[in-house]
Amino acid sequence: MSDKSVTSGYIREAYKGEKLPKKVRVFDTTMRDGDQTPGVSFTIEQKLRLAKQLDKLGVDTIEAGTPIASEGERKAIKEIVKAGLKTEICALARPKKEDVDAALATGVDCVHVFISTSDIHLKYILKKSRKEILDQAVEFVEYVKDHGAKVEFSAMDASRTDLDYLKQILQATVKAGADRINVPDTVGVITPKAMHGLIKELRPVIKVPISVHCHDDLGLAVANTLAAVEAGADQIHGTINGLGERAGNASIEEVIMALHTLYGIKTNVNTKLLVETSELVQRLTGIPVPPNKAIVGSNAFSHAAGIHAHGVLEFPGTYEPISPETVGHIRRLGLGKLTGKHSVVKHLTSIGIKPDRKQALEITRKVKELGDKGKEVTELDLLAIAESVLGALPKEEKTVELKEVTVTTGSTITPTASVWVSVKGEERKNSATGVGPVDAAINAIWGAVSEISNLKLKEYHLDAITGGSNALAEVTVKFEDEKGNLYIAKGVKEDVVLASVDAMVNGINRYFSVRKLKQT
Ligand code: MN
């Protein structure tokens, strides 16, 4: 650990004399265990897209799915194999001929053969003896090896398996040719200390890389995974955003960042792509991560309290264990009742407004007052407050003005929108299609302004303000510019398409006004 480290000094003391691995392999199972998340079912196109992203991210193995499960699974895995990625592609199979044949037929590099080894699973699920299970595992590890693929063998429910039997079956599969063995805490019932002890027991008798696969039923998946690495595990299983069966698997981004930051253990992962990958998985699955999720949550690098914001402005290491750029995130200083003068001044100077000390105090007081009313204070609110204290600010620019918008939609035609706008005084017409009329209208607006802005639409939110089909629709959009600044704008109309277009136009104008302020 370097002297510049902003992590705890107690770490060095705690690991004195211990031999930690220099590097661990990362085995991503977002598309297999993550696909078992209640409510998630990746399509073929989604799997291919995600595989390409995971390859770019730099994980060492992508577990692409379970070929025996369905025709779609087999097709998706074949497509991924065909894509020629540099990452190892793996598929899951029980030690049964039909499973293994289906896996081999996809052309994967590696077959992940698994079978339960705990007495509770043997008794209630498999209804077989330990000897029968061992023989079955060995037979199919050999079978895969005979067909030229690699094997990772998992002793399912290993954390509840008799230690002597676990050693016996793992050694037997290694002898049969298994390239790696995996120790799953399938039900999430082990503690970090016990996991450490288990891997310490296995390490001397297993001559191939040892992997761990932890579930988060008691919120310990990441801690148990790290404990296994401390004890000598060579590979970790995990999923993006911690998706997976029940409470999910170890969140791969958390494990990776803990390894890099706290242990100085390397992986092949390009951590700068972690947030981007997390966002893709959120979009594909429709499962957003909570804002306070470590590493990738929207608040992971937001500082609300005045004391914290002040500290971070002086030296980020005061309150940030890792810098947001390391994972492709953005630092934000939130505004609200806990905001201090330093944050307010920082926000205002970044948009070209320089209040004196007294004015800054007054603006801060008003920001707190608004925050006390339970409101999130947006940049728009801050500008309104600044204006009330400092007098007139430069007028909001109307860079983009909407002249007309028409949409056609129906059950048998592709929704299409045409817009007529004036952009910096120049009239433009543009048409686009979309999945619905709102999407088409938004695409048409984007097309019309694409040359003048690099904005990204981060959020789109629709509320019906009053009941009934004639309700007012309130659309909120959140844009992000190339520097990560956020612009929130609203549009309110009886018509959802018009409200959406209004919100878009307001947001784009807001961006240009703020940019102009910064230049003056
Ligand atoms: Mn699992």
JSON list of C-alpha atoms in Angstrom, two decimals, residues 135-340:
[
{"chain": "A", "resi": 135, "resn": "ASP", "atom": "CA", "xyz": [-18.49, -40.87, -9.35]},
{"chain": "A", "resi": 136, "resn": "GLN", "atom": "CA", "xyz": [-20.96, -38.82, -11.41]},
{"chain": "A", "resi": 137, "resn": "ALA", "atom": "CA", "xyz": [-18.87, -35.66, -11.02]},
{"chain": "A", "resi": 138, "resn": "VAL", "atom": "CA", "xyz": [-15.64, -37.42, -12.02]},
{"chain": "A", "resi": 139, "resn": "GLU", "atom": "CA", "xyz": [-17.29, -39.09, -15.01]},
{"chain": "A", "resi": 140, "resn": "PHE", "atom": "CA", "xyz": [-18.48, -35.82, -16.52]},
{"chain": "A", "resi": 141, "resn": "VAL", "atom": "CA", "xyz": [-15.36, -33.81, -15.74]},
{"chain": "A", "resi": 142, "resn": "GLU", "atom": "CA", "xyz": [-13.49, -36.46, -17.73]},
{"chain": "A", "resi": 143, "resn": "TYR", "atom": "CA", "xyz": [-16.16, -36.35, -20.44]},
{"chain": "A", "resi": 144, "resn": "VAL", "atom": "CA", "xyz": [-15.75, -32.58, -20.92]},
{"chain": "A", "resi": 145, "resn": "LYS", "atom": "CA", "xyz": [-11.96, -32.86, -20.91]},
{"chain": "A", "resi": 146, "resn": "ASP", "atom": "CA", "xyz": [-12.16, -35.62, -23.54]},
{"chain": "A", "resi": 147, "resn": "HIS", "atom": "CA", "xyz": [-14.02, -33.14, -25.74]},
{"chain": "A", "resi": 148, "resn": "GLY", "atom": "CA", "xyz": [-11.31, -30.52, -25.43]},
{"chain": "A", "resi": 149, "resn": "ALA", "atom": "CA", "xyz": [-12.98, -27.87, -23.26]},
{"chain": "A", "resi": 150, "resn": "LYS", "atom": "CA", "xyz": [-11.82, -26.52, -19.91]},
{"chain": "A", "resi": 151, "resn": "VAL", "atom": "CA", "xyz": [-13.71, -27.45, -16.76]},
{"chain": "A", "resi": 152, "resn": "GLU", "atom": "CA", "xyz": [-14.52, -25.45, -13.69]},
{"chain": "A", "resi": 153, "resn": "PHE", "atom": "CA", "xyz": [-16.03, -27.81, -11.14]},
{"chain": "A", "resi": 154, "resn": "SER", "atom": "CA", "xyz": [-18.40, -26.47, -8.44]},
{"chain": "A", "resi": 155, "resn": "ALA", "atom": "CA", "xyz": [-19.31, -28.36, -5.31]},
{"chain": "A", "resi": 156, "resn": "MET", "atom": "CA", "xyz": [-22.71, -26.75, -4.84]},
{"chain": "A", "resi": 157, "resn": "ASP", "atom": "CA", "xyz": [-23.53, -25.85, -1.23]},
{"chain": "A", "resi": 158, "resn": "ALA", "atom": "CA", "xyz": [-19.84, -26.36, -0.38]},
{"chain": "A", "resi": 159, "resn": "SER", "atom": "CA", "xyz": [-20.17, -24.18, 2.72]},
{"chain": "A", "resi": 160, "resn": "ARG", "atom": "CA", "xyz": [-22.52, -26.81, 4.22]},
{"chain": "A", "resi": 161, "resn": "THR", "atom": "CA", "xyz": [-20.59, -29.84, 2.96]},
{"chain": "A", "resi": 162, "resn": "ASP", "atom": "CA", "xyz": [-18.65, -32.19, 5.25]},
{"chain": "A", "resi": 163, "resn": "LEU", "atom": "CA", "xyz": [-15.00, -31.05, 4.99]},
{"chain": "A", "resi": 164, "resn": "ASP", "atom": "CA", "xyz": [-13.47, -34.49, 4.42]},
{"chain": "A", "resi": 165, "resn": "TYR", "atom": "CA", "xyz": [-15.97, -35.29, 1.69]},
{"chain": "A", "resi": 166, "resn": "LEU", "atom": "CA", "xyz": [-15.50, -31.86, 0.12]},
{"chain": "A", "resi": 167, "resn": "LYS", "atom": "CA", "xyz": [-11.73, -32.39, -0.05]},
{"chain": "A", "resi": 168, "resn": "GLN", "atom": "CA", "xyz": [-12.29, -35.87, -1.46]},
{"chain": "A", "resi": 169, "resn": "ILE", "atom": "CA", "xyz": [-14.64, -34.83, -4.28]},
{"chain": "A", "resi": 170, "resn": "LEU", "atom": "CA", "xyz": [-12.61, -31.73, -5.19]},
{"chain": "A", "resi": 171, "resn": "GLN", "atom": "CA", "xyz": [-9.37, -33.74, -5.32]},
{"chain": "A", "resi": 172, "resn": "ALA", "atom": "CA", "xyz": [-11.08, -36.43, -7.39]},
{"chain": "A", "resi": 173, "resn": "THR", "atom": "CA", "xyz": [-12.35, -33.90, -9.94]},
{"chain": "A", "resi": 174, "resn": "VAL", "atom": "CA", "xyz": [-8.94, -32.23, -10.12]},
{"chain": "A", "resi": 175, "resn": "LYS", "atom": "CA", "xyz": [-7.43, -35.65, -10.78]},
{"chain": "A", "resi": 176, "resn": "ALA", "atom": "CA", "xyz": [-10.06, -36.14, -13.50]},
{"chain": "A", "resi": 177, "resn": "GLY", "atom": "CA", "xyz": [-8.81, -32.96, -15.17]},
{"chain": "A", "resi": 178, "resn": "ALA", "atom": "CA", "xyz": [-10.77, -30.04, -13.66]},
{"chain": "A", "resi": 179, "resn": "ASP", "atom": "CA", "xyz": [-8.86, -26.83, -14.47]},
{"chain": "A", "resi": 180, "resn": "ARG", "atom": "CA", "xyz": [-10.36, -24.87, -11.58]},
{"chain": "A", "resi": 181, "resn": "ILE", "atom": "CA", "xyz": [-12.56, -25.74, -8.64]},
{"chain": "A", "resi": 182, "resn": "ASN", "atom": "CA", "xyz": [-15.20, -23.47, -7.20]},
{"chain": "A", "resi": 183, "resn": "VAL", "atom": "CA", "xyz": [-16.39, -23.27, -3.60]},
{"chain": "A", "resi": 184, "resn": "PRO", "atom": "CA", "xyz": [-19.91, -21.84, -3.52]},
{"chain": "A", "resi": 185, "resn": "ASP", "atom": "CA", "xyz": [-21.67, -20.48, -0.47]},
{"chain": "A", "resi": 186, "resn": "THR", "atom": "CA", "xyz": [-24.87, -21.24, -2.35]},
{"chain": "A", "resi": 187, "resn": "VAL", "atom": "CA", "xyz": [-27.27, -20.25, 0.40]},
{"chain": "A", "resi": 188, "resn": "GLY", "atom": "CA", "xyz": [-25.28, -17.36, 1.89]},
{"chain": "A", "resi": 189, "resn": "VAL", "atom": "CA", "xyz": [-24.78, -19.03, 5.25]},
{"chain": "A", "resi": 190, "resn": "ILE", "atom": "CA", "xyz": [-21.09, -18.63, 6.02]},
{"chain": "A", "resi": 191, "resn": "THR", "atom": "CA", "xyz": [-19.18, -15.87, 7.82]},
{"chain": "A", "resi": 192, "resn": "PRO", "atom": "CA", "xyz": [-15.92, -14.28, 6.67]},
{"chain": "A", "resi": 193, "resn": "LYS", "atom": "CA", "xyz": [-13.89, -16.05, 9.37]},
{"chain": "A", "resi": 194, "resn": "ALA", "atom": "CA", "xyz": [-15.40, -19.44, 8.57]},
{"chain": "A", "resi": 195, "resn": "MET", "atom": "CA", "xyz": [-14.89, -18.92, 4.82]},
{"chain": "A", "resi": 196, "resn": "HIS", "atom": "CA", "xyz": [-11.27, -18.00, 5.51]},
{"chain": "A", "resi": 197, "resn": "GLY", "atom": "CA", "xyz": [-10.88, -21.23, 7.50]},
{"chain": "A", "resi": 198, "resn": "LEU", "atom": "CA", "xyz": [-12.50, -23.32, 4.77]},
{"chain": "A", "resi": 199, "resn": "ILE", "atom": "CA", "xyz": [-10.26, -22.01, 1.99]},
{"chain": "A", "resi": 200, "resn": "LYS", "atom": "CA", "xyz": [-7.19, -22.40, 4.27]},
{"chain": "A", "resi": 201, "resn": "GLU", "atom": "CA", "xyz": [-8.14, -26.08, 4.66]},
{"chain": "A", "resi": 202, "resn": "LEU", "atom": "CA", "xyz": [-8.57, -26.60, 0.91]},
{"chain": "A", "resi": 203, "resn": "ARG", "atom": "CA", "xyz": [-5.61, -24.57, -0.30]},
{"chain": "A", "resi": 204, "resn": "PRO", "atom": "CA", "xyz": [-2.84, -27.11, 0.47]},
{"chain": "A", "resi": 205, "resn": "VAL", "atom": "CA", "xyz": [-4.70, -30.09, -0.99]},
{"chain": "A", "resi": 206, "resn": "ILE", "atom": "CA", "xyz": [-5.98, -28.46, -4.20]},
{"chain": "A", "resi": 207, "resn": "LYS", "atom": "CA", "xyz": [-3.38, -28.05, -6.91]},
{"chain": "A", "resi": 208, "resn": "VAL", "atom": "CA", "xyz": [-5.48, -25.96, -9.31]},
{"chain": "A", "resi": 209, "resn": "PRO", "atom": "CA", "xyz": [-6.89, -22.44, -8.92]},
{"chain": "A", "resi": 210, "resn": "ILE", "atom": "CA", "xyz": [-9.59, -22.14, -6.25]},
{"chain": "A", "resi": 211, "resn": "SER", "atom": "CA", "xyz": [-12.62, -19.95, -6.86]},
{"chain": "A", "resi": 212, "resn": "VAL", "atom": "CA", "xyz": [-15.42, -18.72, -4.59]},
{"chain": "A", "resi": 213, "resn": "HIS", "atom": "CA", "xyz": [-19.05, -17.97, -5.31]},
{"chain": "A", "resi": 214, "resn": "CYS", "atom": "CA", "xyz": [-20.91, -16.16, -2.53]},
{"chain": "A", "resi": 215, "resn": "HIS", "atom": "CA", "xyz": [-24.55, -15.27, -2.09]},
{"chain": "A", "resi": 216, "resn": "ASP", "atom": "CA", "xyz": [-25.86, -12.26, -0.24]},
{"chain": "A", "resi": 217, "resn": "ASP", "atom": "CA", "xyz": [-28.72, -13.68, 1.83]},
{"chain": "A", "resi": 218, "resn": "LEU", "atom": "CA", "xyz": [-27.28, -12.13, 4.98]},
{"chain": "A", "resi": 219, "resn": "GLY", "atom": "CA", "xyz": [-25.50, -9.27, 3.25]},
{"chain": "A", "resi": 220, "resn": "LEU", "atom": "CA", "xyz": [-22.10, -10.96, 3.57]},
{"chain": "A", "resi": 221, "resn": "ALA", "atom": "CA", "xyz": [-21.36, -11.98, -0.02]},
{"chain": "A", "resi": 222, "resn": "VAL", "atom": "CA", "xyz": [-18.65, -9.39, -0.61]},
{"chain": "A", "resi": 223, "resn": "ALA", "atom": "CA", "xyz": [-17.07, -9.85, 2.84]},
{"chain": "A", "resi": 224, "resn": "ASN", "atom": "CA", "xyz": [-17.04, -13.65, 2.44]},
{"chain": "A", "resi": 225, "resn": "THR", "atom": "CA", "xyz": [-15.52, -13.34, -1.03]},
{"chain": "A", "resi": 226, "resn": "LEU", "atom": "CA", "xyz": [-12.73, -11.12, 0.28]},
{"chain": "A", "resi": 227, "resn": "ALA", "atom": "CA", "xyz": [-12.11, -13.47, 3.20]},
{"chain": "A", "resi": 228, "resn": "ALA", "atom": "CA", "xyz": [-11.63, -16.31, 0.70]},
{"chain": "A", "resi": 229, "resn": "VAL", "atom": "CA", "xyz": [-9.10, -14.24, -1.26]},
{"chain": "A", "resi": 230, "resn": "GLU", "atom": "CA", "xyz": [-7.23, -13.49, 1.99]},
{"chain": "A", "resi": 231, "resn": "ALA", "atom": "CA", "xyz": [-7.00, -17.24, 2.54]},
{"chain": "A", "resi": 232, "resn": "GLY", "atom": "CA", "xyz": [-5.58, -17.87, -0.92]},
{"chain": "A", "resi": 233, "resn": "ALA", "atom": "CA", "xyz": [-8.51, -18.10, -3.38]},
{"chain": "A", "resi": 234, "resn": "ASP", "atom": "CA", "xyz": [-7.37, -17.30, -6.92]},
{"chain": "A", "resi": 235, "resn": "GLN", "atom": "CA", "xyz": [-10.68, -16.38, -8.52]},
{"chain": "A", "resi": 236, "resn": "ILE", "atom": "CA", "xyz": [-13.89, -14.63, -7.48]},
{"chain": "A", "resi": 237, "resn": "HIS", "atom": "CA", "xyz": [-17.37, -15.05, -8.87]},
{"chain": "A", "resi": 238, "resn": "GLY", "atom": "CA", "xyz": [-19.65, -12.05, -8.93]},
{"chain": "A", "resi": 239, "resn": "THR", "atom": "CA", "xyz": [-22.37, -10.23, -10.82]},
{"chain": "A", "resi": 240, "resn": "ILE", "atom": "CA", "xyz": [-22.78, -6.65, -11.93]},
{"chain": "A", "resi": 241, "resn": "ASN", "atom": "CA", "xyz": [-24.95, -4.77, -9.40]},
{"chain": "A", "resi": 242, "resn": "GLY", "atom": "CA", "xyz": [-24.99, -7.92, -7.23]},
{"chain": "A", "resi": 243, "resn": "LEU", "atom": "CA", "xyz": [-27.83, -9.49, -9.23]},
{"chain": "A", "resi": 244, "resn": "GLY", "atom": "CA", "xyz": [-28.55, -13.18, -8.82]},
{"chain": "A", "resi": 245, "resn": "GLU", "atom": "CA", "xyz": [-30.79, -15.80, -7.29]},
{"chain": "A", "resi": 246, "resn": "ARG", "atom": "CA", "xyz": [-32.74, -14.49, -4.22]},
{"chain": "A", "resi": 247, "resn": "ALA", "atom": "CA", "xyz": [-30.74, -11.69, -2.55]},
{"chain": "A", "resi": 248, "resn": "GLY", "atom": "CA", "xyz": [-28.14, -12.01, -5.28]},
{"chain": "A", "resi": 249, "resn": "ASN", "atom": "CA", "xyz": [-24.43, -12.71, -5.58]},
{"chain": "A", "resi": 250, "resn": "ALA", "atom": "CA", "xyz": [-21.36, -10.79, -4.49]},
{"chain": "A", "resi": 251, "resn": "SER", "atom": "CA", "xyz": [-21.46, -7.47, -6.27]},
{"chain": "A", "resi": 252, "resn": "ILE", "atom": "CA", "xyz": [-18.53, -7.70, -8.65]},
{"chain": "A", "resi": 253, "resn": "GLU", "atom": "CA", "xyz": [-17.80, -3.96, -8.68]},
{"chain": "A", "resi": 254, "resn": "GLU", "atom": "CA", "xyz": [-17.58, -3.90, -4.89]},
{"chain": "A", "resi": 255, "resn": "VAL", "atom": "CA", "xyz": [-15.27, -6.91, -4.73]},
{"chain": "A", "resi": 256, "resn": "ILE", "atom": "CA", "xyz": [-13.00, -5.52, -7.46]},
{"chain": "A", "resi": 257, "resn": "MET", "atom": "CA", "xyz": [-12.73, -2.06, -5.92]},
{"chain": "A", "resi": 258, "resn": "ALA", "atom": "CA", "xyz": [-12.10, -3.49, -2.43]},
{"chain": "A", "resi": 259, "resn": "LEU", "atom": "CA", "xyz": [-9.34, -5.72, -3.84]},
{"chain": "A", "resi": 260, "resn": "HIS", "atom": "CA", "xyz": [-7.71, -2.85, -5.73]},
{"chain": "A", "resi": 261, "resn": "THR", "atom": "CA", "xyz": [-8.15, -0.18, -3.06]},
{"chain": "A", "resi": 262, "resn": "LEU", "atom": "CA", "xyz": [-7.85, -1.93, 0.28]},
{"chain": "A", "resi": 263, "resn": "TYR", "atom": "CA", "xyz": [-5.65, -4.94, -0.51]},
{"chain": "A", "resi": 264, "resn": "GLY", "atom": "CA", "xyz": [-3.57, -3.71, -3.45]},
{"chain": "A", "resi": 265, "resn": "ILE", "atom": "CA", "xyz": [-4.59, -6.90, -5.29]},
{"chain": "A", "resi": 266, "resn": "LYS", "atom": "CA", "xyz": [-4.90, -6.48, -9.05]},
{"chain": "A", "resi": 267, "resn": "THR", "atom": "CA", "xyz": [-7.44, -7.77, -11.55]},
{"chain": "A", "resi": 268, "resn": "ASN", "atom": "CA", "xyz": [-7.60, -7.41, -15.34]},
{"chain": "A", "resi": 269, "resn": "VAL", "atom": "CA", "xyz": [-10.66, -5.19, -15.01]},
{"chain": "A", "resi": 270, "resn": "ASN", "atom": "CA", "xyz": [-10.64, -1.65, -16.38]},
{"chain": "A", "resi": 271, "resn": "THR", "atom": "CA", "xyz": [-12.41, -0.09, -13.42]},
{"chain": "A", "resi": 272, "resn": "LYS", "atom": "CA", "xyz": [-13.18, 3.11, -15.35]},
{"chain": "A", "resi": 273, "resn": "LEU", "atom": "CA", "xyz": [-15.93, 1.13, -17.11]},
{"chain": "A", "resi": 274, "resn": "LEU", "atom": "CA", "xyz": [-17.66, -0.10, -13.95]},
{"chain": "A", "resi": 275, "resn": "VAL", "atom": "CA", "xyz": [-20.34, 2.61, -13.79]},
{"chain": "A", "resi": 276, "resn": "GLU", "atom": "CA", "xyz": [-21.01, 2.38, -17.52]},
{"chain": "A", "resi": 277, "resn": "THR", "atom": "CA", "xyz": [-21.42, -1.40, -17.21]},
{"chain": "A", "resi": 278, "resn": "SER", "atom": "CA", "xyz": [-23.66, -1.07, -14.17]},
{"chain": "A", "resi": 279, "resn": "GLU", "atom": "CA", "xyz": [-25.86, 1.42, -16.03]},
{"chain": "A", "resi": 280, "resn": "LEU", "atom": "CA", "xyz": [-26.15, -0.92, -19.01]},
{"chain": "A", "resi": 281, "resn": "VAL", "atom": "CA", "xyz": [-27.22, -3.78, -16.74]},
{"chain": "A", "resi": 282, "resn": "GLN", "atom": "CA", "xyz": [-29.75, -1.51, -15.02]},
{"chain": "A", "resi": 283, "resn": "ARG", "atom": "CA", "xyz": [-31.24, -0.59, -18.40]},
{"chain": "A", "resi": 284, "resn": "LEU", "atom": "CA", "xyz": [-31.29, -4.15, -19.72]},
{"chain": "A", "resi": 285, "resn": "THR", "atom": "CA", "xyz": [-32.84, -5.63, -16.57]},
{"chain": "A", "resi": 286, "resn": "GLY", "atom": "CA", "xyz": [-35.06, -2.71, -15.57]},
{"chain": "A", "resi": 287, "resn": "ILE", "atom": "CA", "xyz": [-33.68, -3.09, -12.03]},
{"chain": "A", "resi": 288, "resn": "PRO", "atom": "CA", "xyz": [-32.17, 0.18, -10.83]},
{"chain": "A", "resi": 289, "resn": "VAL", "atom": "CA", "xyz": [-29.56, 0.12, -8.08]},
{"chain": "A", "resi": 290, "resn": "PRO", "atom": "CA", "xyz": [-30.42, 2.11, -4.95]},
{"chain": "A", "resi": 291, "resn": "PRO", "atom": "CA", "xyz": [-28.80, 5.57, -4.87]},
{"chain": "A", "resi": 292, "resn": "ASN", "atom": "CA", "xyz": [-26.67, 4.59, -1.87]},
{"chain": "A", "resi": 293, "resn": "LYS", "atom": "CA", "xyz": [-25.24, 1.47, -3.56]},
{"chain": "A", "resi": 294, "resn": "ALA", "atom": "CA", "xyz": [-21.45, 1.36, -3.14]},
{"chain": "A", "resi": 295, "resn": "ILE", "atom": "CA", "xyz": [-19.31, 2.30, -6.17]},
{"chain": "A", "resi": 296, "resn": "VAL", "atom": "CA", "xyz": [-22.09, 2.63, -8.75]},
{"chain": "A", "resi": 297, "resn": "GLY", "atom": "CA", "xyz": [-25.03, 4.24, -6.89]},
{"chain": "A", "resi": 298, "resn": "SER", "atom": "CA", "xyz": [-25.88, 7.80, -7.90]},
{"chain": "A", "resi": 299, "resn": "ASN", "atom": "CA", "xyz": [-24.94, 9.03, -4.41]},
{"chain": "A", "resi": 300, "resn": "ALA", "atom": "CA", "xyz": [-21.68, 7.07, -4.14]},
{"chain": "A", "resi": 301, "resn": "PHE", "atom": "CA", "xyz": [-19.65, 10.25, -4.67]},
{"chain": "A", "resi": 302, "resn": "SER", "atom": "CA", "xyz": [-22.18, 12.90, -3.60]},
{"chain": "A", "resi": 303, "resn": "HIS", "atom": "CA", "xyz": [-21.45, 15.02, -0.58]},
{"chain": "A", "resi": 304, "resn": "ALA", "atom": "CA", "xyz": [-24.39, 16.62, 1.14]},
{"chain": "A", "resi": 305, "resn": "ALA", "atom": "CA", "xyz": [-23.09, 17.77, 4.53]},
{"chain": "A", "resi": 306, "resn": "GLY", "atom": "CA", "xyz": [-21.35, 21.15, 4.49]},
{"chain": "A", "resi": 307, "resn": "ILE", "atom": "CA", "xyz": [-18.38, 19.85, 6.49]},
{"chain": "A", "resi": 308, "resn": "HIS", "atom": "CA", "xyz": [-17.85, 16.99, 4.04]},
{"chain": "A", "resi": 309, "resn": "ALA", "atom": "CA", "xyz": [-18.22, 19.17, 0.94]},
{"chain": "A", "resi": 310, "resn": "HIS", "atom": "CA", "xyz": [-15.72, 21.65, 2.39]},
{"chain": "A", "resi": 311, "resn": "GLY", "atom": "CA", "xyz": [-13.26, 18.84, 3.10]},
{"chain": "A", "resi": 312, "resn": "VAL", "atom": "CA", "xyz": [-13.60, 17.34, -0.38]},
{"chain": "A", "resi": 313, "resn": "LEU", "atom": "CA", "xyz": [-13.07, 20.74, -1.98]},
{"chain": "A", "resi": 314, "resn": "GLU", "atom": "CA", "xyz": [-9.82, 21.13, 0.01]},
{"chain": "A", "resi": 315, "resn": "PHE", "atom": "CA", "xyz": [-8.60, 17.55, -0.58]},
{"chain": "A", "resi": 316, "resn": "PRO", "atom": "CA", "xyz": [-10.88, 14.77, -1.93]},
{"chain": "A", "resi": 317, "resn": "GLY", "atom": "CA", "xyz": [-9.14, 12.14, 0.20]},
{"chain": "A", "resi": 318, "resn": "THR", "atom": "CA", "xyz": [-10.68, 13.69, 3.32]},
{"chain": "A", "resi": 319, "resn": "TYR", "atom": "CA", "xyz": [-13.98, 11.98, 2.57]},
{"chain": "A", "resi": 320, "resn": "GLU", "atom": "CA", "xyz": [-13.42, 9.88, -0.56]},
{"chain": "A", "resi": 321, "resn": "PRO", "atom": "CA", "xyz": [-11.64, 6.51, -0.32]},
{"chain": "A", "resi": 322, "resn": "ILE", "atom": "CA", "xyz": [-11.42, 6.35, -4.11]},
{"chain": "A", "resi": 323, "resn": "SER", "atom": "CA", "xyz": [-11.80, 9.11, -6.64]},
{"chain": "A", "resi": 324, "resn": "PRO", "atom": "CA", "xyz": [-14.95, 8.96, -8.77]},
{"chain": "A", "resi": 325, "resn": "GLU", "atom": "CA", "xyz": [-12.99, 8.96, -12.06]},
{"chain": "A", "resi": 326, "resn": "THR", "atom": "CA", "xyz": [-11.44, 5.61, -11.08]},
{"chain": "A", "resi": 327, "resn": "VAL", "atom": "CA", "xyz": [-14.81, 3.92, -11.65]},
{"chain": "A", "resi": 328, "resn": "GLY", "atom": "CA", "xyz": [-16.22, 6.30, -14.25]},
{"chain": "A", "resi": 329, "resn": "HIS", "atom": "CA", "xyz": [-18.39, 8.15, -11.75]},
{"chain": "A", "resi": 330, "resn": "ILE", "atom": "CA", "xyz": [-18.83, 11.85, -10.98]},
{"chain": "A", "resi": 331, "resn": "ARG", "atom": "CA", "xyz": [-18.39, 13.81, -7.77]},
{"chain": "A", "resi": 332, "resn": "ARG", "atom": "CA", "xyz": [-21.41, 15.87, -6.78]},
{"chain": "A", "resi": 333, "resn": "LEU", "atom": "CA", "xyz": [-21.86, 18.39, -4.04]},
{"chain": "A", "resi": 334, "resn": "GLY", "atom": "CA", "xyz": [-25.53, 18.23, -3.18]},
{"chain": "A", "resi": 335, "resn": "LEU", "atom": "CA", "xyz": [-27.51, 21.27, -2.18]},
{"chain": "A", "resi": 336, "resn": "GLY", "atom": "CA", "xyz": [-29.96, 21.20, 0.71]},
{"chain": "A", "resi": 337, "resn": "LYS", "atom": "CA", "xyz": [-30.37, 21.90, 4.39]},
{"chain": "A", "resi": 338, "resn": "LEU", "atom": "CA", "xyz": [-26.91, 20.49, 5.19]},
{"chain": "A", "resi": 339, "resn": "THR", "atom": "CA", "xyz": [-25.16, 22.61, 2.57]},
{"chain": "A", "resi": 340, "resn": "GLY", "atom": "CA", "xyz": [-22.42, 24.95, 3.68]}
]
